[in-house]
Amino acid sequence: MRRTIFKVIAATALFAGLHSLLASRRAKAVAVTLVGERRRNALYRPFYNATALISVAALAVYLFKLPDRTLYRVRRPLSELMVVGQVISLLCLAWGVRQIGFLQFSGVNNLGKFLAGGRYIAAEPEGQGPALDADGRIKDTGPFRWSRHPLNFWMLPLLWLMPRMTAKLAAFNVVVTIYLSVGSLHEEARLREAYGEAYAEYQGSGASFFVPFTTFPAGKKSDADARPTVSRRASHRELAAPVIEYEAGGVGR
């Protein structure tokens, strides 16, 4: 069983490493060099999501073939409450994706513009953070009102609230928990770099870093109070521009 645990940890870590590599700004910069900025903006997100789905399927098949043993099994009625918790996690994940925008999150929006012959295609939002509104502010509504990384956090209850826990699943869950926690730190840095003062304002809004409800959001500021303390407010395109400039210049779930 120790060999199985090692294989689970190694395979999951390999998947996490591939996922992180493709999500990095360095990888996106390389893509700009290879295919150009317009094609990268249109095709990278669909490519990234397709790669994630294929790698998850390959990992699942590999792990399924390994021997396993049950660590514990939770019986009713507690098991039913755990399933309810998993359903809530799924709903929160869906809520977060809806907040970002499913077409934008999946890459379908930019792909459609590309196929329609659109000349200008903006880069997708950095990381899995909240989108910007028309005024260039972070849309800290929905699950992003309580956590700055809800898509990462709500994966954890989904994994750990299994009524039947096996050795393979426990090893997988430990690696994924570490990956999502550390990955949120890297994502935080990327979002701050990409959106500047708008994200700094969001960090100070009261939304907790990872676990929801560990801090309480401050009341909504007035338009005057909500303005960044720089000499002028950046536009939506200007806030998104650092992503493209950074990637084009060639240079962290």
Short mmCIF file of N, CA, C and O in Angstrom, two decimals, residues 81-94 154 157-158:
data_model
loop_
_atom_site.label_atom_id
_atom_site.label_comp_id
_atom_site.label_asym_id
_atom_site.label_seq_id
_atom_site.Cartn_x
_atom_site.Cartn_y
_atom_site.Cartn_z
N LEU A 81 -25.52 14.11 5.46
CA LEU A 81 -25.14 15.50 5.66
C LEU A 81 -23.87 15.83 4.88
O LEU A 81 -23.72 16.94 4.34
N MET A 82 -22.96 14.87 4.79
CA MET A 82 -21.73 15.07 4.01
C MET A 82 -22.05 15.24 2.53
O MET A 82 -21.46 16.08 1.85
N VAL A 83 -22.98 14.47 2.04
CA VAL A 83 -23.39 14.60 0.64
C VAL A 83 -24.03 15.96 0.39
O VAL A 83 -23.79 16.60 -0.65
N VAL A 84 -24.83 16.42 1.35
CA VAL A 84 -25.41 17.76 1.23
C VAL A 84 -24.31 18.81 1.14
O VAL A 84 -24.38 19.75 0.35
N GLY A 85 -23.26 18.63 1.96
CA GLY A 85 -22.13 19.55 1.90
C GLY A 85 -21.46 19.54 0.54
O GLY A 85 -21.03 20.58 0.03
N GLN A 86 -21.36 18.36 -0.07
CA GLN A 86 -20.77 18.27 -1.41
C GLN A 86 -21.64 18.98 -2.45
O GLN A 86 -21.11 19.65 -3.35
N VAL A 87 -22.93 18.85 -2.32
CA VAL A 87 -23.84 19.53 -3.25
C VAL A 87 -23.69 21.04 -3.11
O VAL A 87 -23.65 21.78 -4.11
N ILE A 88 -23.59 21.51 -1.87
CA ILE A 88 -23.39 22.94 -1.64
C ILE A 88 -22.09 23.41 -2.28
O ILE A 88 -22.03 24.48 -2.89
N SER A 89 -21.04 22.60 -2.15
CA SER A 89 -19.76 22.95 -2.76
C SER A 89 -19.89 23.07 -4.28
O SER A 89 -19.35 24.00 -4.88
N LEU A 90 -20.59 22.11 -4.90
CA LEU A 90 -20.79 22.16 -6.34
C LEU A 90 -21.55 23.42 -6.75
O LEU A 90 -21.21 24.07 -7.75
N LEU A 91 -22.57 23.76 -5.99
CA LEU A 91 -23.35 24.96 -6.30
C LEU A 91 -22.50 26.22 -6.16
O LEU A 91 -22.62 27.15 -6.98
N CYS A 92 -21.65 26.26 -5.14
CA CYS A 92 -20.77 27.42 -4.96
C CYS A 92 -19.75 27.51 -6.10
O CYS A 92 -19.42 28.62 -6.55
N LEU A 93 -19.25 26.38 -6.55
CA LEU A 93 -18.33 26.38 -7.69
C LEU A 93 -19.02 26.92 -8.94
O LEU A 93 -18.48 27.74 -9.68
N ALA A 94 -20.25 26.43 -9.17
CA ALA A 94 -21.01 26.90 -10.33
C ALA A 94 -21.31 28.39 -10.21
O ALA A 94 -21.27 29.13 -11.21
N TRP A 154 -13.70 25.89 -2.71
CA TRP A 154 -14.87 25.01 -2.70
C TRP A 154 -14.61 23.65 -3.34
O TRP A 154 -15.48 22.77 -3.31
N PRO A 157 -14.12 20.95 0.17
CA PRO A 157 -15.22 20.19 0.77
C PRO A 157 -15.73 19.09 -0.15
O PRO A 157 -16.14 18.02 0.30
N LEU A 158 -15.70 19.36 -1.45
CA LEU A 158 -16.16 18.37 -2.42
C LEU A 158 -15.30 17.10 -2.33
O LEU A 158 -15.81 15.98 -2.46
#
